[in-house]
PDB file of C-alpha atoms in Angstrom:
ATOM      1  CA  MET A   1      -5.936  -6.575 -30.291  1.00  0.00           C
ATOM      2  CA  LYS A   2      -8.327  -5.589 -27.666  1.00  0.00           C
ATOM      3  CA  GLN A   3      -7.418  -8.372 -25.531  1.00  0.00           C
ATOM      4  CA  LYS A   4      -4.066  -8.045 -25.718  1.00  0.00           C
ATOM      5  CA  LEU A   5      -4.512  -4.036 -24.503  1.00  0.00           C
ATOM      6  CA  ILE A   6      -6.943  -5.645 -21.717  1.00  0.00           C
ATOM      7  CA  ASP A   7      -4.242  -7.810 -20.443  1.00  0.00           C
ATOM      8  CA  PHE A   8      -1.499  -5.459 -20.792  1.00  0.00           C
ATOM      9  CA  LEU A   9      -3.394  -2.950 -18.614  1.00  0.00           C
ATOM     10  CA  LYS A  10      -4.162  -5.682 -16.045  1.00  0.00           C
ATOM     11  CA  ASP A  11      -0.569  -6.577 -16.111  1.00  0.00           C
ATOM     12  CA  LEU A  12       0.673  -2.993 -15.166  1.00  0.00           C
ATOM     13  CA  PRO A  13       1.524  -2.522 -11.483  1.00  0.00           C
ATOM     14  CA  ILE A  14      -1.185   0.066 -11.006  1.00  0.00           C
ATOM     15  CA  ASP A  15      -3.921  -0.769  -8.497  1.00  0.00           C
ATOM     16  CA  LEU A  16      -7.215  -0.722 -10.227  1.00  0.00           C
ATOM     17  CA  GLY A  17      -8.791  -3.045  -7.514  1.00  0.00           C
ATOM     18  CA  GLN A  18      -7.528  -6.512  -8.715  1.00  0.00           C
ATOM     19  CA  ALA A  19      -5.669  -8.135 -11.279  1.00  0.00           C
ATOM     20  CA  THR A  20      -1.719  -8.371 -10.337  1.00  0.00           C
ATOM     21  CA  GLN A  21      -2.639  -6.131  -7.252  1.00  0.00           C
ATOM     22  CA  ARG A  22      -5.152  -8.179  -5.784  1.00  0.00           C
ATOM     23  CA  ARG A  23      -3.576  -9.316  -2.853  1.00  0.00           C
ATOM     24  CA  THR A  24      -2.296  -5.801  -1.548  1.00  0.00           C
ATOM     25  CA  THR A  25      -4.945  -3.540  -3.408  1.00  0.00           C
ATOM     26  CA  LYS A  26      -5.846  -0.560  -1.509  1.00  0.00           C
ATOM     27  CA  GLY A  27      -9.350  -1.223  -1.020  1.00  0.00           C
ATOM     28  CA  LYS A  28      -8.358  -4.144   0.782  1.00  0.00           C
ATOM     29  CA  LEU A  29      -6.170  -2.491   2.772  1.00  0.00           C
ATOM     30  CA  ILE A  30      -8.663   0.195   3.760  1.00  0.00           C
ATOM     31  CA  ALA A  31     -11.209  -2.277   5.028  1.00  0.00           C
ATOM     32  CA  LEU A  32      -8.521  -3.803   7.123  1.00  0.00           C
ATOM     33  CA  SER A  33      -8.010  -0.585   8.778  1.00  0.00           C
ATOM     34  CA  LEU A  34     -11.709  -0.392   9.495  1.00  0.00           C
ATOM     35  CA  VAL A  35     -11.403  -3.611  11.580  1.00  0.00           C
ATOM     36  CA  PRO A  36     -11.003  -3.226  15.283  1.00  0.00           C
ATOM     37  CA  PRO A  37      -8.493  -5.112  17.572  1.00  0.00           C
ATOM     38  CA  GLY A  38      -9.873  -8.592  17.434  1.00  0.00           C
ATOM     39  CA  ARG A  39      -8.628 -10.103  20.952  1.00  0.00           C
ATOM     40  CA  GLY A  40     -11.091 -12.217  22.252  1.00  0.00           C
ATOM     41  CA  ARG A  41     -13.553 -11.840  19.348  1.00  0.00           C
ATOM     42  CA  THR A  42     -14.926 -14.041  16.378  1.00  0.00           C
ATOM     43  CA  ALA A  43     -14.754 -13.198  12.744  1.00  0.00           C
ATOM     44  CA  LEU A  44     -16.488 -14.783   9.802  1.00  0.00           C
ATOM     45  CA  ASP A  45     -13.932 -14.593   6.598  1.00  0.00           C
ATOM     46  CA  VAL A  46     -16.499 -15.074   3.491  1.00  0.00           C
ATOM     47  CA  GLY A  47     -14.947 -16.072   0.274  1.00  0.00           C
ATOM     48  CA  CYS A  48     -11.611 -16.813   2.057  1.00  0.00           C
ATOM     49  CA  ARG A  49      -9.574 -18.125  -1.001  1.00  0.00           C
ATOM     50  CA  GLU A  50      -6.238 -18.806  -0.071  1.00  0.00           C
ATOM     51  CA  GLY A  51      -6.414 -17.771   3.293  1.00  0.00           C
ATOM     52  CA  ASP A  52      -4.652 -14.578   3.205  1.00  0.00           C
ATOM     53  CA  GLN A  53      -7.060 -12.233   4.553  1.00  0.00           C
ATOM     54  CA  THR A  54      -7.963 -15.052   7.110  1.00  0.00           C
ATOM     55  CA  ARG A  55      -4.223 -14.617   8.364  1.00  0.00           C
ATOM     56  CA  TRP A  56      -4.898 -10.988   8.469  1.00  0.00           C
ATOM     57  CA  LEU A  57      -7.929 -11.110  10.823  1.00  0.00           C
ATOM     58  CA  GLU A  58      -5.808 -13.788  12.844  1.00  0.00           C
ATOM     59  CA  ARG A  59      -2.874 -11.356  13.432  1.00  0.00           C
ATOM     60  CA  ARG A  60      -5.445  -8.673  14.529  1.00  0.00           C
ATOM     61  CA  GLY A  61      -6.383 -11.335  17.465  1.00  0.00           C
ATOM     62  CA  TYR A  62      -9.697 -12.675  15.940  1.00  0.00           C
ATOM     63  CA  LYS A  63     -10.624 -16.525  16.214  1.00  0.00           C
ATOM     64  CA  VAL A  64     -11.767 -16.737  12.487  1.00  0.00           C
ATOM     65  CA  THR A  65     -14.151 -19.121  10.641  1.00  0.00           C
ATOM     66  CA  SER A  66     -13.491 -19.167   6.970  1.00  0.00           C
ATOM     67  CA  ILE A  67     -15.611 -20.085   4.231  1.00  0.00           C
ATOM     68  CA  ASP A  68     -15.659 -20.516   0.622  1.00  0.00           C
ATOM     69  CA  ILE A  69     -17.692 -22.072  -1.951  1.00  0.00           C
ATOM     70  CA  GLU A  70     -15.056 -24.478  -2.729  1.00  0.00           C
ATOM     71  CA  GLN A  71     -12.163 -26.088  -0.516  1.00  0.00           C
ATOM     72  CA  SER A  72      -9.802 -23.152  -1.237  1.00  0.00           C
ATOM     73  CA  PHE A  73      -7.058 -23.948   1.728  1.00  0.00           C
ATOM     74  CA  GLU A  74      -6.879 -26.426   4.523  1.00  0.00           C
ATOM     75  CA  ARG A  75      -9.174 -24.701   7.130  1.00  0.00           C
ATOM     76  CA  CYS A  76     -11.799 -23.471   4.978  1.00  0.00           C
ATOM     77  CA  ILE A  77     -15.396 -24.911   5.605  1.00  0.00           C
ATOM     78  CA  VAL A  78     -16.906 -25.348   1.983  1.00  0.00           C
ATOM     79  CA  MET A  79     -20.267 -23.451   2.125  1.00  0.00           C
ATOM     80  CA  ASP A  80     -22.380 -21.505  -0.566  1.00  0.00           C
ATOM     81  CA  ALA A  81     -23.401 -18.130   0.730  1.00  0.00           C
ATOM     82  CA  GLU A  82     -25.798 -17.585  -2.131  1.00  0.00           C
ATOM     83  CA  ARG A  83     -27.730 -20.158   0.131  1.00  0.00           C
ATOM     84  CA  GLY A  84     -27.332 -18.678   3.291  1.00  0.00           C
ATOM     85  CA  LEU A  85     -24.731 -18.610   6.124  1.00  0.00           C
ATOM     86  CA  ASP A  86     -25.063 -21.744   8.283  1.00  0.00           C
ATOM     87  CA  PHE A  87     -24.745 -20.175  11.408  1.00  0.00           C
ATOM     88  CA  ALA A  88     -26.463 -19.464  14.588  1.00  0.00           C
ATOM     89  CA  ASN A  89     -27.790 -15.901  15.154  1.00  0.00           C
ATOM     90  CA  GLU A  90     -25.279 -13.398  16.698  1.00  0.00           C
ATOM     91  CA  SER A  91     -22.321 -15.758  16.353  1.00  0.00           C
ATOM     92  CA  PHE A  92     -19.759 -13.044  15.246  1.00  0.00           C
ATOM     93  CA  ASP A  93     -18.207  -9.953  16.034  1.00  0.00           C
ATOM     94  CA  LEU A  94     -17.128  -9.253  12.665  1.00  0.00           C
ATOM     95  CA  VAL A  95     -17.856 -10.632   8.930  1.00  0.00           C
ATOM     96  CA  TRP A  96     -15.493  -9.707   6.725  1.00  0.00           C
ATOM     97  CA  CYS A  97     -16.576 -10.200   3.040  1.00  0.00           C
ATOM     98  CA  SER A  98     -13.913  -8.893   0.079  1.00  0.00           C
ATOM     99  CA  GLU A  99     -14.782  -9.038  -3.640  1.00  0.00           C
ATOM    100  CA  VAL A 100     -17.531 -11.471  -3.027  1.00  0.00           C
ATOM    101  CA  ILE A 101     -20.852  -9.977  -3.504  1.00  0.00           C
ATOM    102  CA  GLU A 102     -20.468  -9.188  -7.241  1.00  0.00           C
ATOM    103  CA  HIS A 103     -20.360 -13.008  -7.527  1.00  0.00           C
ATOM    104  CA  LEU A 104     -23.964 -13.337  -5.687  1.00  0.00           C
ATOM    105  CA  LYS A 105     -27.403 -13.481  -7.487  1.00  0.00           C
ATOM    106  CA  ASP A 106     -29.183 -11.951  -4.503  1.00  0.00           C
ATOM    107  CA  PRO A 107     -26.819  -9.379  -2.888  1.00  0.00           C
ATOM    108  CA  ALA A 108     -29.561  -8.143  -0.123  1.00  0.00           C
ATOM    109  CA  PHE A 109     -30.279 -11.800   0.806  1.00  0.00           C
ATOM    110  CA  PHE A 110     -26.292 -11.967   1.646  1.00  0.00           C
ATOM    111  CA  ARG A 111     -26.639  -8.576   3.571  1.00  0.00           C
ATOM    112  CA  ASP A 112     -29.105  -9.584   5.702  1.00  0.00           C
ATOM    113  CA  GLU A 113     -27.701 -13.127   6.466  1.00  0.00           C
ATOM    114  CA  ALA A 114     -24.559 -11.247   7.572  1.00  0.00           C
ATOM    115  CA  MET A 115     -26.363  -8.901   9.729  1.00  0.00           C
ATOM    116  CA  ARG A 116     -28.057 -11.940  11.033  1.00  0.00           C
ATOM    117  CA  VAL A 117     -25.084 -13.892  12.207  1.00  0.00           C
ATOM    118  CA  LEU A 118     -23.444 -10.576  13.752  1.00  0.00           C
ATOM    119  CA  LYS A 119     -23.826  -9.824  17.355  1.00  0.00           C
ATOM    120  CA  PRO A 120     -25.362  -6.497  18.208  1.00  0.00           C
ATOM    121  CA  GLY A 121     -22.511  -3.946  17.755  1.00  0.00           C
ATOM    122  CA  GLY A 122     -20.733  -6.310  15.139  1.00  0.00           C
ATOM    123  CA  ARG A 123     -19.387  -5.175  11.930  1.00  0.00           C
ATOM    124  CA  LEU A 124     -19.569  -6.078   8.284  1.00  0.00           C
ATOM    125  CA  VAL A 125     -16.680  -5.164   6.447  1.00  0.00           C
ATOM    126  CA  LEU A 126     -16.591  -5.552   2.594  1.00  0.00           C
ATOM    127  CA  THR A 127     -14.781  -4.612  -0.694  1.00  0.00           C
ATOM    128  CA  THR A 128     -16.694  -4.836  -4.237  1.00  0.00           C
ATOM    129  CA  PRO A 129     -15.704  -3.394  -7.712  1.00  0.00           C
ATOM    130  CA  ASN A 130     -17.112   0.071  -8.733  1.00  0.00           C
ATOM    131  CA  SER A 131     -18.397  -0.785 -12.286  1.00  0.00           C
ATOM    132  CA  ALA A 132     -18.873   2.950 -12.984  1.00  0.00           C
ATOM    133  CA  PHE A 133     -15.423   4.469 -12.298  1.00  0.00           C
ATOM    134  CA  TRP A 134     -13.834   6.367 -15.262  1.00  0.00           C
ATOM    135  CA  PHE A 135     -11.983   3.786 -16.412  1.00  0.00           C
ATOM    136  CA  TYR A 136     -14.983   1.628 -17.833  1.00  0.00           C
ATOM    137  CA  PRO A 137     -16.445   4.613 -19.843  1.00  0.00           C
ATOM    138  CA  LEU A 138     -12.868   4.784 -21.298  1.00  0.00           C
ATOM    139  CA  MET A 139     -12.944   1.320 -22.288  1.00  0.00           C
ATOM    140  CA  SER A 140     -16.438   1.869 -23.562  1.00  0.00           C
ATOM    141  CA  LEU A 141     -14.383   3.641 -26.683  1.00  0.00           C
ATOM    142  CA  VAL A 142     -13.062   0.489 -27.744  1.00  0.00           C
ATOM    143  CA  GLY A 143     -15.956  -1.594 -27.164  1.00  0.00           C
ATOM    144  CA  GLN A 144     -15.434  -2.987 -23.890  1.00  0.00           C
ATOM    145  CA  THR A 145     -17.817  -3.199 -21.006  1.00  0.00           C
ATOM    146  CA  PRO A 146     -17.553  -4.001 -17.191  1.00  0.00           C
ATOM    147  CA  GLN A 147     -18.874  -7.669 -18.193  1.00  0.00           C
ATOM    148  CA  SER A 148     -16.457  -8.058 -20.647  1.00  0.00           C
ATOM    149  CA  LEU A 149     -13.369  -6.574 -18.471  1.00  0.00           C
ATOM    150  CA  GLN A 150     -14.403  -8.138 -15.029  1.00  0.00           C
ATOM    151  CA  ASN A 151     -14.112 -11.518 -14.030  1.00  0.00           C
ATOM    152  CA  SER A 152     -16.313 -13.984 -16.219  1.00  0.00           C
ATOM    153  CA  THR A 153     -18.204 -15.433 -12.733  1.00  0.00           C
ATOM    154  CA  HIS A 154     -19.517 -11.607 -11.816  1.00  0.00           C
ATOM    155  CA  LYS A 155     -22.868 -11.350 -11.592  1.00  0.00           C
ATOM    156  CA  GLN A 156     -23.560  -7.807 -10.002  1.00  0.00           C
ATOM    157  CA  PHE A 157     -21.924  -4.666 -11.685  1.00  0.00           C
ATOM    158  CA  PHE A 158     -22.470  -2.164  -8.611  1.00  0.00           C
ATOM    159  CA  HIS A 159     -22.643   1.691  -8.904  1.00  0.00           C
ATOM    160  CA  TRP A 160     -22.707   4.258  -6.230  1.00  0.00           C
ATOM    161  CA  ARG A 161     -26.570   3.976  -6.019  1.00  0.00           C
ATOM    162  CA  ASP A 162     -26.707   0.474  -5.789  1.00  0.00           C
ATOM    163  CA  ILE A 163     -24.147   0.377  -3.041  1.00  0.00           C
ATOM    164  CA  LYS A 164     -26.136   3.057  -1.063  1.00  0.00           C
ATOM    165  CA  GLN A 165     -29.426   1.149  -1.569  1.00  0.00           C
ATOM    166  CA  LEU A 166     -27.819  -1.933  -0.247  1.00  0.00           C
ATOM    167  CA  PHE A 167     -26.130  -0.289   2.757  1.00  0.00           C
ATOM    168  CA  PRO A 168     -27.998   2.820   3.519  1.00  0.00           C
ATOM    169  CA  ARG A 169     -26.553   3.170   7.008  1.00  0.00           C
ATOM    170  CA  GLY A 170     -22.968   2.313   5.853  1.00  0.00           C
ATOM    171  CA  ARG A 171     -19.756   4.148   5.580  1.00  0.00           C
ATOM    172  CA  ILE A 172     -18.587   4.001   2.001  1.00  0.00           C
ATOM    173  CA  LEU A 173     -15.027   4.838   1.183  1.00  0.00           C
ATOM    174  CA  GLY A 174     -12.550   4.311  -1.787  1.00  0.00           C
ATOM    175  CA  PHE A 175      -9.046   5.268  -3.062  1.00  0.00           C
ATOM    176  CA  PHE A 176      -7.427   7.476  -5.662  1.00  0.00           C
ATOM    177  CA  PRO A 177      -4.738   7.710  -7.360  1.00  0.00           C
ATOM    178  CA  TYR A 178      -3.809   4.334  -8.164  1.00  0.00           C
ATOM    179  CA  PHE A 179       0.007   4.158  -8.043  1.00  0.00           C
ATOM    180  CA  LEU A 180       2.580   4.944  -5.112  1.00  0.00           C
ATOM    181  CA  ILE A 181       0.543   7.053  -2.978  1.00  0.00           C
ATOM    182  CA  ARG A 182      -3.016   5.930  -2.969  1.00  0.00           C
ATOM    183  CA  CYS A 183      -5.042   8.006  -0.583  1.00  0.00           C
ATOM    184  CA  ARG A 184      -8.474   7.052   1.116  1.00  0.00           C
ATOM    185  CA  ILE A 185     -11.343   9.363   0.029  1.00  0.00           C
ATOM    186  CA  ARG A 186     -15.009   9.841   0.997  1.00  0.00           C
ATOM    187  CA  ARG A 187     -16.221  12.044  -1.622  1.00  0.00           C
ATOM    188  CA  GLY A 188     -16.391  11.331  -5.703  1.00  0.00           C
ATOM    189  CA  ILE A 189     -15.943   7.795  -5.033  1.00  0.00           C
ATOM    190  CA  GLY A 190     -18.458   6.849  -7.580  1.00  0.00           C
ATOM    191  CA  PHE A 191     -16.156   8.130 -10.506  1.00  0.00           C
ATOM    192  CA  LEU A 192     -12.662   8.027  -8.874  1.00  0.00           C
ATOM    193  CA  SER A 193     -12.415   4.849  -7.025  1.00  0.00           C
ATOM    194  CA  PRO A 194     -12.125   1.371  -8.704  1.00  0.00           C
ATOM    195  CA  THR A 195     -13.497  -0.281  -5.639  1.00  0.00           C
ATOM    196  CA  PHE A 196     -16.249   0.524  -2.831  1.00  0.00           C
ATOM    197  CA  VAL A 197     -15.299  -0.161   0.725  1.00  0.00           C
ATOM    198  CA  VAL A 198     -18.007  -0.600   2.697  1.00  0.00           C
ATOM    199  CA  GLU A 199     -18.432  -0.614   6.837  1.00  0.00           C
ATOM    200  CA  THR A 200     -22.000  -1.125   8.251  1.00  0.00           C
ATOM    201  CA  THR A 201     -22.800  -2.012  11.951  1.00  0.00           C
ATOM    202  CA  LYS A 202     -25.599  -4.005  13.447  1.00  0.00           C
ATOM    203  CA  ARG A 203     -27.604  -1.904  15.781  1.00  0.00           C
ATOM    204  CA  LYS A 204     -27.233  -2.552  19.312  1.00  0.00           C
ATOM    205  CA  ARG A 205     -30.291  -3.595  21.491  1.00  0.00           C
ATOM    206  CA  PRO A 206     -32.016  -0.834  23.286  1.00  0.00           C
TER     207      PRO A 206
END
């Protein structure tokens, strides 16, 4: 009965961060809006999956390098971000990373690697689930946890404080509500938004 309820909720046309809305979730659209024009610039798409977001970035003008842990589409380079990014320092103007860091054992290591391969002034833009927004306390009433509701490969279950600790200088955004009109929000994200959207910039040299 509990699983049927969970499956029913995931199939509703409501944007709670992923499930049936995963290609058009408001979190990804907010993240895309943070990406500057890319003509003459390079981008790294970490966790490219079927290449949807690679193509988004290419339409913005970026020359995109796409990586994933397995061959997910024809231009994907197989690379495990858990072990590091096999690129030279200051290789990219943008690192795009949507719904990836929750799968990693050491998100801080990945953050440092992303900043390493960014050029000075380059941006890291990412999204990741918020495991403390109101839906999870509600589901706890029927014995469900973020661990039981999210993808079984998730290793991290982030709260607001975790994201602030990982990205102390980052801009953090979210969205509310979840159907039809979905608004970008800057406050109340830890409770209201199912997704954290993070933008952080590598400092330019003095």
